[in-house]
Tab-separated table of C-alpha atoms in Angstrom:
chain	number	residue	atom	x	y	z
A	18	MET	CA	156.978	15.535	16.869
A	19	ALA	CA	157.307	13.217	19.074
A	20	ASP	CA	154.933	14.421	21.160
A	21	ASP	CA	151.763	15.075	18.344
A	22	LEU	CA	152.982	11.335	17.948
A	23	SER	CA	152.340	10.205	21.474
A	24	VAL	CA	148.956	12.835	22.005
A	25	LEU	CA	147.835	11.549	18.872
A	26	LEU	CA	148.931	7.421	19.387
A	27	SER	CA	146.970	7.528	23.005
A	28	TRP	CA	144.368	9.217	21.626
A	29	PHE	CA	143.394	5.798	18.948
A	30	ALA	CA	143.639	3.340	21.896
A	31	ASN	CA	140.859	5.464	24.189
A	32	ILE	CA	138.418	5.558	20.982
A	33	SER	CA	139.330	1.596	20.423
A	34	ASN	CA	138.008	0.705	24.100
A	35	TYR	CA	135.212	2.424	23.939
A	36	TYR	CA	134.717	0.722	20.671
A	37	SER	CA	135.252	-2.676	22.627
A	38	ILE	CA	132.868	-2.041	25.568
A	39	ILE	CA	129.744	-1.546	22.410
A	40	ILE	CA	130.849	-4.481	20.218
A	41	VAL	CA	129.971	-6.238	24.082
A	42	LEU	CA	127.573	-4.787	24.677
A	43	LEU	CA	126.037	-4.701	21.273
A	44	CYS	CA	126.850	-9.296	20.956
A	45	PHE	CA	125.368	-9.230	24.584
A	46	CYS	CA	122.229	-7.903	23.876
A	47	GLY	CA	121.766	-10.135	20.738
A	48	MET	CA	122.915	-13.040	22.887
A	49	VAL	CA	119.262	-12.421	25.065
A	50	ILE	CA	117.673	-11.963	21.972
A	51	PHE	CA	118.918	-14.670	19.854
A	52	ILE	CA	117.885	-16.908	23.238
A	53	PHE	CA	114.653	-15.773	23.321
A	54	ARG	CA	113.840	-16.014	20.807
A	55	LEU	CA	115.563	-20.067	20.705
A	56	ASN	CA	112.533	-20.211	23.025
A	57	ALA	CA	109.777	-19.035	20.447
A	58	GLU	CA	109.312	-16.301	22.780
A	59	HIS	CA	109.284	-12.727	20.880
A	60	ILE	CA	110.080	-9.770	22.609
A	61	PHE	CA	110.073	-8.045	19.372
A	62	SER	CA	107.260	-9.311	17.343
A	63	SER	CA	108.349	-8.316	14.128
A	64	ARG	CA	105.243	-9.518	12.265
A	65	ILE	CA	101.117	-8.237	12.686
A	66	ILE	CA	99.053	-10.920	14.457
A	67	ALA	CA	95.508	-10.921	13.692
A	68	PHE	CA	93.084	-13.067	15.308
A	69	ASN	CA	89.842	-14.247	13.006
A	70	SER	CA	87.344	-15.271	14.551
A	71	PRO	CA	85.769	-18.887	12.916
A	72	PRO	CA	83.286	-18.372	9.957
A	73	ILE	CA	80.091	-19.082	11.482
A	74	LYS	CA	77.058	-21.380	10.354
A	75	ASN	CA	73.665	-20.474	8.526
A	76	GLU	CA	70.564	-22.058	9.631
A	77	MET	CA	69.413	-23.265	6.331
A	78	MET	CA	65.924	-24.249	5.679
A	79	TYR	CA	65.272	-27.103	2.671
A	80	ILE	CA	62.138	-26.244	0.240
A	81	LYS	CA	61.983	-28.611	-2.320
A	82	ASN	CA	60.760	-26.143	-6.206
A	83	PRO	CA	58.588	-27.627	-7.999
A	84	PHE	CA	58.925	-25.574	-10.894
A	85	TYR	CA	62.518	-25.375	-13.094
A	86	CYS	CA	63.561	-22.594	-15.770
A	87	GLU	CA	66.217	-21.668	-17.560
A	88	LEU	CA	67.285	-19.559	-21.159
A	89	GLY	CA	68.017	-22.645	-24.262
A	90	LYS	CA	70.903	-22.744	-25.598
A	91	LYS	CA	70.086	-21.507	-28.335
A	92	ASN	CA	69.778	-17.827	-30.159
A	93	THR	CA	67.715	-15.371	-28.475
A	94	SER	CA	66.232	-12.463	-29.758
A	95	VAL	CA	62.804	-10.220	-30.327
A	96	LYS	CA	63.734	-11.090	-33.067
A	97	ASP	CA	64.761	-14.869	-33.246
A	98	GLY	CA	62.359	-15.631	-30.611
A	99	ILE	CA	62.815	-17.461	-27.025
A	100	TYR	CA	63.730	-21.016	-25.950
A	101	LEU	CA	63.614	-22.008	-22.696
A	102	LYS	CA	63.623	-24.999	-21.170
A	103	VAL	CA	61.763	-25.705	-18.104
A	104	SER	CA	60.368	-28.636	-15.506
A	105	TYR	CA	57.847	-29.126	-13.260
A	106	THR	CA	57.220	-31.615	-11.141
A	107	GLN	CA	53.212	-31.171	-10.678
A	108	PRO	CA	50.456	-29.453	-13.124
A	109	VAL	CA	51.216	-25.986	-13.874
A	110	VAL	CA	50.191	-23.246	-15.522
A	111	MET	CA	52.683	-20.256	-16.652
A	112	TYR	CA	52.486	-17.463	-17.189
A	113	PHE	CA	54.514	-15.004	-19.284
A	114	ILE	CA	53.817	-10.704	-18.772
A	115	TRP	CA	56.192	-9.113	-21.430
A	116	GLY	CA	56.867	-4.963	-21.086
A	117	ALA	CA	56.210	-5.436	-17.438
A	118	PRO	CA	56.865	-1.892	-15.968
A	119	ILE	CA	59.857	-3.240	-12.485
A	120	ASP	CA	58.690	-0.972	-9.710
A	121	ASP	CA	54.925	-3.188	-10.378
A	122	VAL	CA	56.697	-6.442	-11.099
A	123	PHE	CA	57.382	-6.167	-7.861
A	124	LYS	CA	55.396	-4.170	-5.904
A	125	ALA	CA	52.677	-6.824	-7.090
A	126	PHE	CA	54.654	-9.929	-6.417
A	127	LEU	CA	54.885	-8.974	-2.208
A	128	ARG	CA	51.110	-8.919	-2.488
A	129	SER	CA	50.028	-11.969	-0.740
A	130	THR	CA	50.359	-15.016	-2.052
A	131	ALA	CA	46.247	-15.581	-1.614
A	132	ILE	CA	45.852	-12.559	-3.826
A	133	VAL	CA	48.251	-12.931	-6.205
A	134	LYS	CA	47.158	-16.698	-7.060
A	135	GLU	CA	43.489	-14.892	-7.948
A	136	GLU	CA	44.575	-12.335	-9.818
A	137	LEU	CA	47.102	-14.917	-11.759
A	138	GLU	CA	43.937	-17.395	-12.381
A	139	ASP	CA	41.792	-14.460	-13.719
A	140	SER	CA	44.831	-13.556	-15.570
A	141	MET	CA	44.235	-10.220	-14.314
A	142	TYR	CA	47.951	-9.886	-12.861
A	143	LEU	CA	49.209	-6.773	-14.199
A	144	ASN	CA	47.526	-7.639	-17.398
A	145	ASN	CA	46.408	-3.317	-16.956
A	146	HIS	CA	50.358	-2.479	-16.535
A	147	SER	CA	51.628	-4.452	-19.212
A	148	LEU	CA	51.999	-4.842	-22.466
A	149	HIS	CA	51.312	-7.895	-23.381
A	150	VAL	CA	49.653	-11.750	-21.382
A	151	LYS	CA	50.481	-15.489	-22.090
A	152	LYS	CA	49.346	-18.275	-20.562
A	153	ILE	CA	50.365	-21.475	-21.448
A	154	ASP	CA	48.895	-24.713	-19.640
A	155	GLY	CA	51.605	-27.755	-18.610
A	156	PHE	CA	51.849	-31.339	-17.622
A	157	ALA	CA	52.564	-33.240	-14.161
A	158	ASN	CA	56.453	-34.510	-13.741
A	159	CYS	CA	57.257	-32.500	-17.208
A	160	SER	CA	60.605	-31.488	-19.058
A	161	GLU	CA	60.203	-29.098	-22.103
A	162	GLU	CA	61.680	-27.002	-24.071
A	163	ILE	CA	59.090	-24.029	-25.209
A	164	TYR	CA	59.405	-21.615	-28.240
A	165	LEU	CA	57.674	-18.189	-27.843
A	166	ASN	CA	57.899	-15.493	-30.425
A	167	CYS	CA	57.474	-11.843	-29.631
A	168	PRO	CA	53.204	-10.954	-29.321
A	169	SER	CA	53.298	-9.253	-33.398
A	170	SER	CA	51.329	-5.848	-31.638
A	171	LEU	CA	55.202	-5.524	-29.873
A	172	GLU	CA	57.179	-3.524	-31.182
A	173	THR	CA	61.545	-3.411	-30.524
A	174	CYS	CA	61.176	-0.021	-29.497
A	175	ASP	CA	58.351	-0.543	-27.063
A	176	PHE	CA	60.777	-2.335	-24.252
A	177	GLY	CA	62.124	1.306	-24.416
A	178	HIS	CA	66.451	2.003	-24.866
A	179	PRO	CA	68.724	1.192	-21.691
A	180	SER	CA	69.048	2.029	-19.261
A	181	ARG	CA	65.238	0.752	-18.903
A	182	LYS	CA	61.724	0.753	-16.991
A	183	LEU	CA	60.819	-1.894	-18.542
A	184	TYR	CA	61.443	-6.268	-18.027
A	185	PRO	CA	60.460	-7.878	-21.396
A	186	LEU	CA	59.331	-10.542	-20.317
A	187	VAL	CA	58.757	-12.075	-16.269
A	188	LEU	CA	57.496	-16.270	-16.283
A	189	LEU	CA	55.208	-16.676	-13.328
A	190	MET	CA	55.215	-20.384	-12.949
A	191	TYR	CA	52.223	-21.821	-10.279
A	192	ASN	CA	50.272	-25.056	-9.158
A	193	LYS	CA	46.543	-24.458	-9.113
A	194	GLU	CA	46.255	-27.741	-7.062
A	195	TYR	CA	48.455	-25.601	-4.419
A	196	ILE	CA	45.389	-23.999	-4.217
A	197	GLU	CA	42.858	-25.680	-3.792
A	198	GLU	CA	44.971	-27.146	-0.818
A	199	LYS	CA	45.053	-25.973	3.008
A	200	GLU	CA	47.876	-24.382	3.566
A	201	HIS	CA	50.690	-26.222	4.755
A	202	GLU	CA	54.022	-24.574	5.750
A	203	ASN	CA	57.567	-23.819	3.796
A	204	LYS	CA	55.808	-25.452	0.510
A	205	VAL	CA	57.288	-23.292	-2.517
A	206	LYS	CA	53.087	-21.743	-4.482
A	207	ILE	CA	55.142	-19.344	-6.742
A	208	LEU	CA	58.724	-19.463	-9.308
A	209	MET	CA	59.202	-15.970	-10.949
A	210	THR	CA	61.446	-15.220	-13.676
A	211	ILE	CA	62.474	-12.273	-15.347
A	212	PHE	CA	64.739	-12.387	-18.464
A	213	HIS	CA	66.218	-9.791	-20.200
A	214	VAL	CA	66.146	-10.166	-23.831
A	215	GLU	CA	68.120	-8.868	-26.920
A	216	ASP	CA	67.323	-6.715	-29.095
A	217	GLU	CA	68.877	-4.168	-31.724
A	218	ASN	CA	68.187	-1.075	-29.009
A	219	ALA	CA	69.930	-4.005	-26.537
A	220	VAL	CA	72.444	-5.844	-27.514
A	221	TYR	CA	73.586	-7.268	-24.790
A	222	LYS	CA	73.107	-11.109	-24.507
A	223	SER	CA	69.689	-12.330	-23.159
A	224	TYR	CA	69.968	-13.257	-19.950
A	225	ILE	CA	68.373	-14.398	-16.571
A	226	ILE	CA	68.341	-11.061	-14.590
A	227	GLY	CA	66.464	-12.637	-10.986
A	228	GLN	CA	64.758	-15.283	-10.149
A	229	TYR	CA	62.221	-15.610	-6.973
A	230	ILE	CA	60.290	-17.832	-5.099
A	231	LYS	CA	57.104	-16.965	-2.877
A	232	LEU	CA	55.788	-19.350	-0.002
A	233	ASN	CA	52.547	-20.196	0.905
A	234	GLN	CA	53.199	-17.300	4.217
A	235	GLY	CA	53.383	-14.768	1.674
A	236	GLN	CA	57.793	-15.483	2.456
A	237	VAL	CA	59.310	-14.271	-1.219
A	238	PHE	CA	63.220	-15.149	-2.274
A	239	ASN	CA	66.031	-14.977	-3.747
A	240	LEU	CA	67.300	-18.007	-5.986
A	241	GLN	CA	70.984	-18.128	-6.112
A	242	SER	CA	73.389	-20.772	-7.731
A	243	ILE	CA	75.542	-22.359	-5.847
A	244	PHE	CA	79.410	-22.919	-7.486
A	245	VAL	CA	80.395	-26.100	-8.183
A	246	SER	CA	83.671	-27.608	-8.613
A	247	THR	CA	83.027	-30.219	-11.064
A	248	SER	CA	82.312	-30.621	-15.023
A	249	THR	CA	78.432	-29.255	-15.365
A	250	ASP	CA	79.226	-31.557	-18.576
A	251	ASN	CA	79.104	-35.057	-17.927
A	252	ASP	CA	76.071	-35.472	-16.044
A	253	ASN	CA	75.017	-37.829	-17.963
A	254	ASN	CA	77.100	-40.069	-15.913
A	255	SER	CA	76.310	-40.130	-12.789
A	256	ASN	CA	78.037	-42.967	-11.197
A	257	ASN	CA	81.946	-41.126	-11.934
A	258	ALA	CA	84.021	-41.138	-8.569
A	259	ASP	CA	85.551	-38.276	-8.808
A	260	GLU	CA	81.502	-36.684	-8.472
A	261	ASP	CA	81.465	-34.092	-6.220
A	262	MET	CA	84.675	-34.709	-4.071
A	263	CYS	CA	86.326	-32.234	-2.204
A	264	VAL	CA	89.283	-30.098	-4.732
A	265	VAL	CA	91.775	-29.698	-1.171
A	266	CYS	CA	91.556	-34.254	-0.076
A	267	GLN	CA	90.064	-34.962	-3.256
A	268	VAL	CA	88.860	-37.888	-0.538
A	269	PHE	CA	85.467	-37.328	1.375
A	270	VAL	CA	82.225	-35.756	-0.780
A	271	ILE	CA	81.359	-31.896	-0.572
A	272	SER	CA	79.597	-30.741	2.103
A	273	HIS	CA	80.333	-27.698	3.297
A	274	VAL	CA	79.451	-24.015	1.025
A	275	ILE	CA	81.434	-20.713	1.560
A	276	LEU	CA	79.653	-17.686	1.767
A	277	PRO	CA	79.537	-14.940	0.065
A	278	CYS	CA	81.357	-16.094	-2.598
A	279	ARG	CA	78.884	-19.522	-2.685
A	280	HIS	CA	80.786	-22.524	-4.104
A	281	ALA	CA	80.553	-25.283	-2.314
A	282	CYS	CA	84.020	-26.616	-3.236
A	283	VAL	CA	85.562	-28.335	0.387
A	284	CYS	CA	84.767	-31.610	3.431
A	285	TYR	CA	84.359	-30.986	6.981
A	286	GLN	CA	87.896	-32.719	7.518
A	287	CYS	CA	89.988	-29.052	5.045
A	288	PHE	CA	86.690	-26.592	5.871
A	289	ASN	CA	88.309	-26.558	9.774
A	290	LYS	CA	91.522	-26.210	8.936
A	291	LEU	CA	90.645	-22.836	5.747
A	292	THR	CA	90.179	-19.614	6.532
A	293	THR	CA	89.825	-18.668	2.646
A	294	CYS	CA	88.187	-20.107	0.024
A	295	PRO	CA	90.570	-22.731	-1.957
A	296	MET	CA	88.790	-21.808	-5.686
A	297	CYS	CA	88.905	-17.103	-5.455
A	298	ARG	CA	90.455	-17.079	-2.603
A	299	THR	CA	87.570	-14.952	-1.369
A	300	ASP	CA	87.421	-14.600	3.201
A	301	ILE	CA	85.586	-17.067	4.820
A	302	ASP	CA	82.643	-15.053	6.661
A	303	SER	CA	79.842	-18.035	6.843
A	304	TYR	CA	78.508	-20.990	5.204
A	305	PHE	CA	76.863	-23.865	5.802
A	306	THR	CA	76.272	-27.598	4.624
A	307	LEU	CA	74.925	-29.525	1.813
A	308	ASN	CA	71.241	-31.698	2.766
A	309	GLY	CA	71.452	-31.613	6.783
A	310	PHE	CA	74.681	-32.556	6.775
A	311	HIS	CA	75.462	-32.722	10.484
A	312	ILE	CA	78.871	-33.806	11.862
A	313	THR	CA	78.561	-37.129	14.176
A	314	PRO	CA	81.768	-38.901	16.429
A	315	GLU	CA	81.576	-41.521	14.223
A	316	VAL	CA	82.681	-39.191	11.299
A	317	VAL	CA	84.990	-37.429	13.417
A	318	GLU	CA	86.558	-41.065	13.821
A	319	ASN	CA	86.525	-42.089	10.828
A	320	ILE	CA	89.074	-38.842	9.338
A	321	PRO	CA	92.274	-40.051	9.192
A	322	ASP	CA	95.348	-37.404	10.039
A	323	SER	CA	96.526	-35.816	7.004
A	324	HIS	CA	99.475	-34.610	8.765
A	325	PRO	CA	100.961	-36.732	11.244
A	326	VAL	CA	102.590	-35.330	13.892
A	327	ASN	CA	106.657	-36.614	13.629
A	328	SER	CA	109.066	-36.816	16.591
A	329	LEU	CA	111.649	-34.037	15.957
A	330	THR	CA	114.900	-34.172	17.308
A	331	ARG	CA	116.258	-30.747	19.452
A	332	TRP	CA	118.603	-30.593	16.185
A	333	GLU	CA	115.802	-30.777	13.931
A	334	MET	CA	113.804	-28.258	15.938
A	335	TRP	CA	116.281	-25.570	17.274
A	336	ASN	CA	116.741	-25.168	12.869
A	337	ASN	CA	113.574	-24.788	12.597
A	338	ARG	CA	113.415	-21.749	15.353
A	339	LEU	CA	116.813	-20.603	13.543
A	340	ASN	CA	114.975	-20.529	9.993
A	341	GLU	CA	112.070	-18.482	11.045
A	342	PHE	CA	114.253	-16.458	13.371
A	343	LEU	CA	116.081	-15.542	9.775
A	344	GLY	CA	113.172	-15.266	7.792
A	345	TYR	CA	113.020	-18.629	5.463
A	346	ARG	CA	109.918	-19.661	6.992
């Protein structure tokens, strides 16, 4: 019995020696890793490090559009009529097309500017392909609200059931003076606005499907809205100090439009520190500047540093690295 007990105790003694050696080795490895982490040398990466390429700046060409059109605030439908708000800086002709085939609208608009203008003047533009055509003349530097009744010759069923092959209403605005003038580059000749109009078959509320401009050289561009951070309720108060200010710092004016979300909400200083849009958190792919904004050395010098560098003590640096190692930062 005594021999068995001595054998058991010697076996436990040998096992305890192995445990001591293993514990010492583990402590040594842990100390080595801790020293490397303390010096910011991550020998075992604990997270994926993504390298994001900087956003690409899109060079924009600024063109003045003399035409403007939007739906009025009143109820708009085939039954109640259509209310439109239009404005223009020069004498204009408004060409209304009811029930235009979708394919024919774009095929006709993509032709040369001279042919489109000639047919608009002669009231022959899509006249044989649409249900009804109407022209209205407008004066220069005018902003007005237009009310249109659905032509009596049309019925609700003429536009068809969703999905439709006809646009209920298409408006083309063009200027006669541009037709007689010598062609110049980068001039907007025609604005085309496509409307969905509420009726018995399509109960969706009326809205603008799309807007397209045509330049004198024949190029066609799709007009898209820019979403700003300021409210449109106080448009008359143009002297508001908070208007067009950066949503991040609230100090500098908005200078950058983020793509693809089209939010105009940040200044130059804040944009360089962002990877996502502060409004919708969409990744920033590219951008362009508003009103030809260009950063200059004077602007850079006048930008204060909102994050001054504080001199940290050795203990604070060690504490920060320890917190990062433990996952608290």
